[in-house]
Coordinates of C-alpha atoms in Angstrom, one line a residue:
Chain A
M3 CA -4.8 32.8 24.4
E4 CA -7.9 31.4 23.1
R5 CA -10.6 30.2 25.5
I6 CA -13.1 27.6 24.7
P7 CA -16.7 28.7 25.6
I8 CA -18.8 26.8 28.1
L9 CA -22.5 27.0 27.8
K10 CA -25.0 26.2 30.6
M11 CA -28.1 24.2 29.6
G12 CA -30.2 23.7 32.8
R13 CA -28.3 21.4 35.2
Y14 CA -25.8 20.6 32.4
L15 CA -22.8 22.4 30.9
L16 CA -21.9 22.0 27.2
V17 CA -18.6 22.5 25.7
S18 CA -17.9 22.4 22.0
I19 CA -14.3 22.3 21.1
Q20 CA -14.1 23.8 17.6
V21 CA -10.5 24.5 17.4
D22 CA -7.3 22.5 17.5
M23 CA -6.2 23.4 21.1
D24 CA -2.6 23.9 22.2
D25 CA -1.8 22.5 25.5
R26 CA -2.2 25.8 27.4
T27 CA -5.9 26.2 25.9
A28 CA -6.6 22.7 27.0
L29 CA -5.5 23.2 30.6
A30 CA -7.3 26.5 30.7
L31 CA -10.4 24.6 29.6
Q32 CA -9.9 22.2 32.4
D33 CA -9.7 24.9 35.0
D34 CA -12.8 26.8 33.5
L35 CA -14.8 23.7 33.5
T36 CA -14.2 22.7 37.0
A37 CA -14.9 26.4 38.1
Q38 CA -18.2 26.4 36.2
I39 CA -19.3 23.0 37.6
V40 CA -19.0 24.3 41.1
K41 CA -20.4 27.7 40.2
H42 CA -23.6 26.3 38.5
R43 CA -23.9 23.1 40.7
A44 CA -23.9 21.3 37.4
K45 CA -24.9 17.6 37.5
G46 CA -23.2 16.8 34.0
V47 CA -20.9 17.9 31.4
L48 CA -21.1 17.2 27.6
V49 CA -17.9 17.7 25.8
D50 CA -18.5 17.7 22.0
I51 CA -15.3 16.9 20.1
S52 CA -16.9 16.2 16.8
S53 CA -14.9 19.0 15.2
L54 CA -11.6 17.7 16.4
D55 CA -9.6 15.7 13.9
V56 CA -6.8 15.1 16.2
V57 CA -6.8 13.9 19.8
D58 CA -3.3 13.1 21.0
S59 CA -2.2 11.7 24.4
F60 CA -2.2 15.1 26.0
I61 CA -5.8 16.0 24.9
G62 CA -6.9 12.5 25.8
R63 CA -5.3 13.0 29.2
M64 CA -7.0 16.3 29.8
L65 CA -10.3 14.5 28.9
A66 CA -9.8 11.8 31.3
N67 CA -8.7 14.2 34.0
T68 CA -11.4 16.5 33.6
A69 CA -14.0 13.6 33.8
A70 CA -12.3 12.5 37.0
M71 CA -12.3 15.9 38.6
A72 CA -15.9 16.4 37.6
R73 CA -16.9 13.2 39.3
V74 CA -15.2 14.3 42.4
L75 CA -17.5 17.5 42.1
D76 CA -20.5 15.2 41.7
A77 CA -20.9 15.7 38.0
E78 CA -20.8 13.1 35.1
T79 CA -18.8 13.7 31.9
V80 CA -19.8 12.5 28.5
V81 CA -17.6 13.0 25.5
V82 CA -19.6 13.1 22.3
G83 CA -19.1 12.9 18.5
M84 CA -15.5 11.5 18.4
Q85 CA -14.8 10.7 14.8
P86 CA -13.9 7.1 13.8
S87 CA -10.4 8.1 12.6
V88 CA -9.7 9.6 16.0
A89 CA -11.0 6.7 17.8
I90 CA -9.0 4.2 15.7
T91 CA -5.8 6.3 16.3
L92 CA -6.4 6.5 20.1
V93 CA -6.8 2.8 20.3
E94 CA -3.5 2.4 18.3
L95 CA -2.0 5.0 20.7
G96 CA -2.9 2.8 23.6
L97 CA -5.2 5.2 25.2
S98 CA -8.6 3.8 26.5
L99 CA -10.0 7.0 28.3
K100 CA -10.9 4.9 31.2
G101 CA -13.7 6.5 33.3
V102 CA -14.9 8.6 30.4
R103 CA -18.3 8.0 29.2
S104 CA -19.0 8.6 25.5
A105 CA -22.0 9.0 23.2
L106 CA -22.3 9.3 19.4
N107 CA -23.9 12.7 19.4
I108 CA -25.1 15.5 21.7
E109 CA -28.7 14.1 21.8
R110 CA -27.4 10.7 22.8
G111 CA -25.1 12.3 25.4
M112 CA -27.9 14.2 26.9
E113 CA -30.0 11.1 27.2
L114 CA -27.2 9.4 28.9
L115 CA -26.6 12.1 31.4
Q116 CA -30.4 12.1 32.1
S117 CA -30.4 8.3 32.7
V118 CA -27.4 8.6 35.0
A119 CA -29.1 11.3 36.9
R120 CA -32.3 9.2 37.3
D121 CA -30.1 6.2 38.5
T122 CA -28.6 8.5 41.2
E123 CA -31.8 9.9 42.4
A124 CA -33.4 6.4 42.5
E125 CA -30.5 5.3 44.6
T126 CA -30.7 8.4 46.8
A127 CA -34.4 7.6 47.3
D128 CA -33.8 4.0 48.1
A129 CA -31.3 5.1 50.8
A130 CA -33.7 7.5 52.2
D131 CA -36.5 4.7 52.3
E132 CA -34.2 2.4 54.3
E133 CA -33.5 5.0 56.9
Chain B
M1 CA 14.9 7.1 -1.2
P2 CA 13.7 9.7 -3.7
Q3 CA 12.2 12.7 -1.9
T4 CA 10.1 14.9 -3.8
K5 CA 9.8 17.9 -1.4
S6 CA 11.3 18.8 1.9
E7 CA 10.9 21.4 4.6
T8 CA 12.3 22.2 8.1
V9 CA 10.5 24.0 10.8
P10 CA 11.5 24.9 14.4
V11 CA 9.5 23.7 17.4
R12 CA 10.1 25.6 20.7
S13 CA 6.7 26.0 22.2
T14 CA 3.5 24.1 22.6
S15 CA 1.7 26.5 20.2
E16 CA 4.2 25.4 17.5
V17 CA 3.3 21.9 18.3
V18 CA -0.3 22.9 16.9
M19 CA 1.4 24.4 13.8
V20 CA 3.4 21.1 13.2
R21 CA 0.1 19.2 13.3
H22 CA -1.4 21.5 10.7
M23 CA 1.6 21.2 8.4
V24 CA 1.8 17.4 8.8
R25 CA -1.9 17.3 8.0
R26 CA -1.6 19.4 4.8
W27 CA 1.2 17.2 3.6
A28 CA -0.5 14.1 4.3
V29 CA -3.5 15.2 2.4
E30 CA -1.4 16.2 -0.5
I31 CA 0.2 12.8 -0.6
G32 CA -3.3 11.3 -0.7
F33 CA -3.3 9.6 2.6
S34 CA -6.8 8.3 3.7
I35 CA -8.4 10.2 6.7
V36 CA -7.3 7.4 9.1
E37 CA -3.7 7.5 7.8
Q38 CA -3.7 11.2 8.1
T39 CA -5.0 11.1 11.6
K40 CA -2.4 8.5 12.6
I41 CA 0.7 10.3 11.4
V42 CA -0.5 13.8 12.6
T43 CA -1.1 12.2 16.1
A44 CA 2.3 10.6 16.0
A45 CA 3.9 14.0 15.0
S46 CA 2.1 15.7 17.8
E47 CA 3.5 13.3 20.3
L48 CA 7.0 13.5 19.1
A49 CA 6.9 17.5 18.7
R50 CA 5.6 17.7 22.2
N51 CA 8.3 15.4 23.5
M52 CA 10.9 17.7 22.0
V53 CA 9.3 20.8 23.6
D54 CA 8.9 19.1 27.1
Y55 CA 12.1 17.2 27.3
G56 CA 14.5 18.3 24.7
G57 CA 14.2 22.1 25.1
G58 CA 12.7 22.4 21.6
G59 CA 14.2 21.4 18.2
V60 CA 13.4 21.1 14.6
V61 CA 11.1 18.8 12.5
V62 CA 12.0 17.9 9.0
L63 CA 9.2 17.0 6.7
E64 CA 9.9 15.0 3.6
A65 CA 7.4 13.8 0.9
L66 CA 8.6 10.4 -0.5
D67 CA 8.1 8.8 -3.7
D68 CA 10.0 5.4 -4.5
G69 CA 8.1 4.9 -7.8
I70 CA 5.6 2.4 -6.3
R71 CA 4.7 4.0 -3.1
R72 CA 4.2 7.5 -1.8
G73 CA 4.9 8.3 1.8
L74 CA 5.7 11.0 4.4
R75 CA 8.8 11.0 6.6
L76 CA 9.3 13.2 9.6
T77 CA 12.5 13.7 11.5
F78 CA 12.5 15.3 15.0
E79 CA 15.7 16.5 16.3
D80 CA 16.8 18.2 19.4
K81 CA 19.8 19.1 21.3
G82 CA 18.4 18.3 24.7
P83 CA 19.7 16.0 27.4
G84 CA 19.1 12.9 25.5
I85 CA 17.8 9.6 26.6
A86 CA 19.9 7.2 28.7
D87 CA 17.8 4.1 28.3
V88 CA 15.9 4.1 25.0
E89 CA 14.4 0.7 25.4
Q90 CA 12.8 1.8 28.6
A91 CA 11.6 5.1 27.1
L92 CA 9.8 3.1 24.4
R93 CA 7.9 1.1 26.9
D94 CA 4.3 2.1 27.5
G95 CA 3.7 3.8 30.8
Y96 CA 7.3 5.1 31.2
T97 CA 7.6 8.7 31.8
S98 CA 10.1 11.1 33.1
G99 CA 7.7 14.0 33.1
G100 CA 4.0 14.1 34.1
G101 CA 2.6 12.4 31.0
M102 CA 1.1 8.9 30.5
G103 CA 4.3 7.7 28.8
L104 CA 2.6 6.8 25.5
G105 CA 4.4 9.4 23.5
L106 CA 7.4 7.4 22.0
G107 CA 5.8 3.9 22.0
G108 CA 2.5 5.3 20.7
A109 CA 4.3 7.1 17.8
R110 CA 6.0 4.0 16.9
R111 CA 2.7 2.1 16.7
L112 CA 1.1 4.8 14.5
S113 CA 4.1 4.6 12.1
N114 CA 5.2 2.2 9.3
E115 CA 8.9 3.0 10.1
F116 CA 10.4 4.1 13.3
E117 CA 14.0 5.0 14.1
I118 CA 15.5 6.5 17.3
R119 CA 18.9 7.8 18.1
S120 CA 19.9 9.4 21.4
K121 CA 23.0 10.2 23.3
P122 CA 22.9 11.4 26.9
G123 CA 24.1 15.1 26.7
E124 CA 23.9 15.4 23.0
G125 CA 20.3 15.2 22.0
T126 CA 17.7 12.9 20.4
R127 CA 16.7 12.2 16.7
V128 CA 13.5 10.3 16.0
M129 CA 12.5 9.4 12.5
I130 CA 9.1 8.1 11.4
A131 CA 7.5 7.3 8.0
R132 CA 4.2 6.3 7.0
W133 CA 3.4 4.8 3.3
K134 CA 0.0 5.4 1.7
G135 CA -2.0 2.2 1.7
A136 CA 0.2 0.5 4.4
S137 CA -1.8 -0.8 7.4
Chain C
M8 CA 5.3 6.1 -53.2
A9 CA 3.5 4.8 -50.2
E10 CA 0.4 6.7 -51.5
S11 CA 0.5 4.8 -54.7
R12 CA 0.8 1.5 -52.8
N13 CA -2.3 2.3 -50.9
D14 CA -4.0 3.5 -53.9
A15 CA -3.7 -0.1 -55.2
L16 CA -5.1 -1.5 -52.1
L17 CA -7.9 1.0 -52.2
Q18 CA -8.6 0.1 -55.9
V19 CA -8.8 -3.6 -54.9
L20 CA -11.2 -3.0 -52.0
R21 CA -13.5 -0.9 -54.2
D22 CA -13.7 -3.4 -57.0
N23 CA -13.9 -6.5 -54.8
E24 CA -15.6 -5.5 -51.5
Q25 CA -18.3 -8.0 -51.7
E26 CA -16.0 -10.9 -52.5
I27 CA -13.5 -9.9 -49.9
L28 CA -16.2 -9.6 -47.3
R29 CA -17.5 -13.0 -48.1
G30 CA -14.1 -14.6 -47.9
W31 CA -13.2 -12.7 -44.7
L32 CA -16.5 -13.7 -43.0
Q33 CA -16.2 -17.3 -43.9
L34 CA -12.7 -17.4 -42.3
Q35 CA -13.9 -15.6 -39.1
E36 CA -16.8 -17.9 -38.7
R37 CA -14.6 -20.9 -39.1
D38 CA -12.3 -19.6 -36.4
L39 CA -15.1 -18.6 -34.0
S40 CA -17.4 -21.4 -34.8
L41 CA -17.0 -22.7 -31.1
R42 CA -17.7 -19.4 -29.9
N43 CA -20.8 -18.4 -31.8
N44 CA -22.8 -18.1 -28.5
L45 CA -20.8 -15.0 -27.7
L46 CA -21.8 -12.9 -30.7
R47 CA -25.3 -12.3 -32.0
S48 CA -25.9 -13.5 -35.6
G49 CA -25.4 -10.6 -37.9
E50 CA -23.2 -8.7 -35.4
L51 CA -19.9 -10.1 -36.9
E52 CA -21.2 -9.3 -40.5
Q53 CA -22.1 -5.7 -39.4
Q54 CA -18.8 -5.2 -37.7
S55 CA -16.9 -6.5 -40.8
R56 CA -18.8 -4.4 -43.3
D57 CA -18.4 -1.2 -41.2
F58 CA -14.6 -2.0 -40.8
L59 CA -14.1 -2.3 -44.7
A60 CA -16.1 0.9 -45.3
A61 CA -14.0 2.6 -42.7
L62 CA -10.8 1.3 -44.2
R63 CA -11.8 2.4 -47.6
G64 CA -12.6 5.9 -46.3
A65 CA -9.3 6.2 -44.6
L66 CA -7.3 4.9 -47.7
S67 CA -9.1 7.3 -49.9
A68 CA -7.8 10.2 -47.8
G69 CA -4.3 9.2 -48.7
D70 CA -3.0 9.6 -45.2
T71 CA -0.6 6.8 -44.0
D72 CA -0.4 7.7 -40.3
I73 CA -2.8 5.0 -38.9
L74 CA -2.3 5.9 -35.2
T75 CA -2.7 9.6 -35.0
S76 CA -4.2 11.1 -38.3
E77 CA -7.6 12.5 -38.6
A78 CA -8.4 10.4 -41.6
W79 CA -7.9 7.1 -39.7
A80 CA -10.0 8.2 -36.7
P81 CA -13.2 6.4 -37.7
V82 CA -11.1 3.1 -38.2
R83 CA -9.5 3.6 -34.8
E84 CA -12.9 4.3 -33.2
L85 CA -14.3 1.3 -34.7
M86 CA -11.4 -1.1 -33.7
T87 CA -11.6 0.3 -30.1
S88 CA -15.2 -0.3 -29.8
I89 CA -15.1 -4.0 -31.2
A90 CA -12.0 -4.7 -29.0
R91 CA -13.7 -3.4 -25.9
S92 CA -16.9 -5.1 -26.5
R93 CA -15.0 -8.4 -27.1
A94 CA -13.0 -8.0 -23.9
R95 CA -16.2 -7.6 -22.0
Q96 CA -17.8 -10.5 -23.9
G97 CA -15.0 -12.8 -22.8
F98 CA -13.1 -13.4 -26.1
T99 CA -9.4 -14.3 -25.9
P100 CA -6.8 -11.9 -27.1
T101 CA -6.1 -14.2 -30.1
E102 CA -9.8 -14.4 -31.1
T103 CA -10.0 -10.5 -30.9
A104 CA -6.8 -10.0 -33.0
T105 CA -8.0 -12.6 -35.4
F106 CA -10.7 -10.2 -36.5
V107 CA -8.0 -8.1 -38.3
F108 CA -5.5 -10.8 -39.2
S109 CA -8.1 -13.0 -41.0
L110 CA -8.6 -10.3 -43.4
K111 CA -5.1 -10.9 -45.0
Q112 CA -6.0 -14.0 -46.9
P113 CA -9.1 -12.6 -48.9
L114 CA -7.3 -9.2 -49.3
F115 CA -4.2 -10.8 -50.7
T116 CA -6.2 -13.1 -53.0
A117 CA -7.8 -10.1 -54.5
L118 CA -4.6 -8.2 -54.8
R119 CA -3.1 -11.2 -56.6
A120 CA -5.8 -10.8 -59.3
H121 CA -5.0 -7.2 -59.6
A122 CA -1.2 -7.2 -59.9
S123 CA 1.8 -9.5 -60.3
G124 CA 5.6 -9.7 -59.8
D125 CA 7.3 -6.9 -57.9
D126 CA 4.2 -4.8 -57.7
L127 CA 2.3 -7.6 -56.1
A128 CA 5.1 -8.2 -53.5
E129 CA 5.2 -4.5 -52.8
Q130 CA 1.5 -4.4 -52.5
I131 CA 1.3 -7.4 -50.3
W132 CA 4.0 -5.9 -48.1
S133 CA 2.4 -2.5 -47.6
S134 CA -1.0 -4.2 -46.7
T135 CA 0.6 -6.6 -44.2
L136 CA 2.2 -3.5 -42.5
L137 CA -1.1 -1.8 -42.3
L138 CA -3.1 -4.8 -41.1
D139 CA -0.4 -5.6 -38.5
S140 CA -0.4 -2.2 -36.9
L141 CA -4.3 -2.4 -36.8
G142 CA -3.9 -5.9 -35.2
L143 CA -1.6 -4.4 -32.5
L144 CA -4.0 -1.5 -31.8
V145 CA -6.8 -4.1 -31.4
T146 CA -4.8 -6.1 -29.0
E147 CA -3.8 -3.1 -26.9
T148 CA -7.3 -1.9 -26.7
Y149 CA -8.4 -5.3 -25.7
Q150 CA -5.9 -5.4 -23.0
K151 CA -7.1 -1.9 -21.6
G152 CA -10.7 -3.2 -21.7
R153 CA -9.7 -6.3 -19.6
E154 CA -8.0 -4.1 -17.1
E155 CA -11.1 -2.0 -16.9
V156 CA -13.1 -5.1 -16.2
I157 CA -10.5 -6.1 -13.6
A158 CA -10.6 -2.7 -11.8
R159 CA -14.4 -2.7 -11.8
Q160 CA -14.5 -6.1 -10.3
Q161 CA -12.0 -5.2 -7.6
Q162 CA -14.1 -2.2 -6.8
E163 CA -17.2 -4.4 -6.6
L164 CA -15.4 -6.9 -4.4
L165 CA -14.4 -4.2 -1.9
E166 CA -17.9 -3.0 -1.8
L167 CA -19.2 -6.5 -1.3
S168 CA -16.8 -7.0 1.6
T169 CA -18.4 -4.0 3.5
P170 CA -22.1 -5.1 3.8
V171 CA -23.0 -3.0 6.8
V172 CA -26.8 -3.4 7.3
Q173 CA -29.3 -1.8 9.6
L174 CA -31.3 -4.4 11.6
W175 CA -33.3 -1.9 13.5
A176 CA -33.2 1.7 14.2
G177 CA -30.0 2.0 16.2
V178 CA -28.8 -1.6 15.6
L179 CA -26.2 -2.3 12.8
A180 CA -25.0 -5.7 11.6
L181 CA -21.7 -6.5 9.8
P182 CA -22.0 -10.1 8.5
L183 CA -18.5 -11.0 7.5
I184 CA -18.0 -13.8 5.1
G185 CA -14.9 -15.5 3.7
T186 CA -11.2 -15.3 4.7
L187 CA -10.3 -12.0 6.4
D188 CA -6.9 -10.6 5.7
S189 CA -5.5 -7.7 7.5
A190 CA -6.1 -5.2 4.7
R191 CA -9.8 -6.3 4.2
T192 CA -10.4 -6.3 8.0
Q193 CA -9.3 -2.8 8.2
V194 CA -11.3 -1.5 5.4
V195 CA -14.4 -3.3 6.8
M196 CA -13.9 -2.1 10.3
E197 CA -13.4 1.6 9.2
S198 CA -16.6 1.5 7.1
L199 CA -18.5 0.0 10.1
L200 CA -17.2 2.9 12.4
Q201 CA -18.4 5.3 9.9
A202 CA -21.7 3.7 9.4
I203 CA -22.1 3.9 13.3
V204 CA -21.7 7.7 13.1
D205 CA -23.8 8.2 9.9
T206 CA -26.8 6.2 11.4
G207 CA -26.3 7.1 15.0
S208 CA -26.5 3.5 15.9
A209 CA -25.2 2.8 19.5
I210 CA -25.1 -1.1 18.9
A211 CA -23.1 -2.9 16.3
I212 CA -23.1 -6.7 15.7
I213 CA -20.0 -8.1 14.0
D214 CA -21.1 -11.7 12.8
I215 CA -18.2 -13.9 12.0
T216 CA -20.2 -17.1 11.4
G217 CA -18.9 -17.1 7.7
V218 CA -15.2 -16.6 8.6
P219 CA -13.4 -19.9 8.6
V220 CA -10.1 -18.7 10.1
V221 CA -9.1 -15.7 12.3
D222 CA -5.3 -15.2 12.8
T223 CA -3.7 -12.9 15.4
L224 CA -3.7 -9.7 13.3
V225 CA -7.5 -10.1 12.4
A226 CA -8.4 -10.9 15.9
Q227 CA -6.5 -7.7 17.1
H228 CA -8.1 -5.7 14.4
L229 CA -11.7 -6.9 15.5
L230 CA -10.9 -6.1 19.2
K231 CA -9.4 -2.7 18.3
T232 CA -12.6 -1.9 16.4
V233 CA -14.6 -2.9 19.4
A234 CA -12.4 -0.5 21.5
A235 CA -12.7 2.2 18.9
A236 CA -16.5 2.0 18.8
R237 CA -16.7 2.2 22.6
L238 CA -14.7 5.4 22.6
M239 CA -17.2 6.8 20.0
G240 CA -20.1 5.7 22.3
A241 CA -21.3 2.5 20.6
D242 CA -21.2 -1.1 21.8
C243 CA -20.2 -4.0 19.5
I244 CA -21.3 -7.6 19.9
I245 CA -19.3 -10.2 18.2
S246 CA -21.5 -13.3 17.2
G247 CA -20.9 -16.6 15.5
I248 CA -17.4 -17.4 17.0
R249 CA -16.5 -21.0 15.8
P250 CA -14.8 -23.3 18.3
Q251 CA -11.5 -23.0 16.5
I252 CA -11.6 -19.3 16.5
A253 CA -12.5 -19.3 20.3
Q254 CA -9.3 -21.5 20.7
T255 CA -7.3 -19.0 18.8
I256 CA -8.5 -16.1 20.7
V257 CA -7.7 -17.7 24.0
H258 CA -4.3 -19.1 22.9
L259 CA -3.4 -15.7 21.6
G260 CA -4.0 -14.3 25.0
V261 CA -6.2 -11.5 23.4
E262 CA -8.0 -9.8 26.2
I263 CA -11.7 -10.3 25.4
N264 CA -13.1 -10.0 28.9
D265 CA -15.0 -6.8 28.3
V266 CA -16.3 -7.7 24.7
I267 CA -19.8 -9.1 24.5
T268 CA -19.8 -12.3 22.5
K269 CA -22.7 -14.5 21.5
A270 CA -23.0 -17.8 19.8
T271 CA -25.5 -16.6 17.2
L272 CA -26.6 -13.5 15.3
A273 CA -30.1 -14.1 16.6
D274 CA -28.8 -14.1 20.2
A275 CA -26.8 -11.0 19.5
F276 CA -30.0 -9.3 18.0
S277 CA -32.1 -10.1 21.1
I278 CA -29.4 -8.6 23.4
A279 CA -29.4 -5.6 21.3
L280 CA -33.1 -5.3 21.5
Q281 CA -33.0 -5.7 25.3
R282 CA -30.4 -2.8 25.4
L283 CA -32.6 -0.6 23.5
G284 CA -35.5 -1.4 25.9
L285 CA -37.4 -3.3 23.3
A286 CA -39.0 -6.7 23.3
V287 CA -40.5 -8.9 20.8
V288 CA -43.9 -10.5 21.9
R289 CA -46.3 -12.8 20.3
R290 CA -49.3 -10.8 19.1
T291 CA -52.1 -13.3 20.3
A292 CA -51.8 -15.7 23.3
K293 CA -51.1 -19.2 21.8
A294 CA -53.8 -21.8 22.7
V295 CA -52.3 -24.3 25.1

């Protein structure tokens, strides 16, 4: 079975999905990703799907579940590069990917992760001040 | 309906669902579907093929290129000999699921197609037919 | 037999070309007197002169197959270019076909001086057949020319209806004007989403100030586009919603809660700048 590579970039993980995944590959990615988040104490995950020309409800659900699991592990997930035709189809399918953040490209996704991290740090600092 | 080309492929595993997606994409491109039209029918095919694998114990998909002189289209028929669906109306409703999915498969496939037809008998199997026409919204 | 008939026609053309041309031009100018603004002076005479010369050339080759033979190719080319230019210039089909049919009278007059009796009838008949098929050719080409004009206009219209513009780095606007049908909305929305990707713009303003009516389907397309843009990582702002359209949207029960709406394009633009962390400030303090 094919495995999707996960790259570490500082405090973030980058996954670039380049192939049309079958269901088992998708589930394996979900397992690998959560394991890597814990291993590297990652603060955020970028999932680049710009090469995907189909996202059906299974892949969509995998993305949403991954984001939810990552959040439990204190990491934010940003899905980047979704193609217009895929977005239109997902809307028609009835899938809103609630809880998943998205960005137009990797650069924007990285900015988004950094701004979320800043907000969290500021909150933590505020909480520390109040103590 | 005049059909210009037809092919039947078996679908028994999720890796064959990927193959169905690729085949449907190739046919949709050949017919001249726009990118959005291609994506819609490929996604609908993926939902229905997975349903067959997950709930019908596998089955076959028949691809047919259509040409009625004015419009060109693609018809896909998914047929399994699985347990069938007792309440089709209920199965079409969003959010209904007997498995672990989100229950968007049937209803979603219907919304992504121009034509949709389902026949199912408990104990005998399920047959779902969808069609899309080039240029139809 | 056919060759000999055309020989007579050729003979007459050779001997009386100036006279035929003069008579023909007079007739054409009379028919087109109201439309003389469509043709430059001299253009008609040049076309007529060229046509007679080409006709003479084709006849002297002795081939009678007007539609396909090599000998008639110059005549066909000339007719095609005349018919096409007239289709573009806005001539009616009748006016265009008249170019050929009005040649009959001066030609027959000349034939009458050349022969009589059965010979004359024969010659007139064969000339009629010849000019009729040329007339049909002209009409058909004219029709094709018009169809090309229509196809081009349809293309232009579709391009006109997708005017995605960049207001600022990262801010796109789609000012919609005119009645939206389901098909057009879909095309427009797809091109907006593509423009969002191409320009990397995180904010898009859909301005519907110029849209008189929005029906259920169009409203749903609009909202689906907003949802699709959000999945891609861009936010849409809808501006310029008229009171009737607001009513439609509410009556339809369309969920619009999480869509940003603004009264005017200017308001939407100012929100967009705010989102980007930009502000517009006056360069010098205004004297109070």
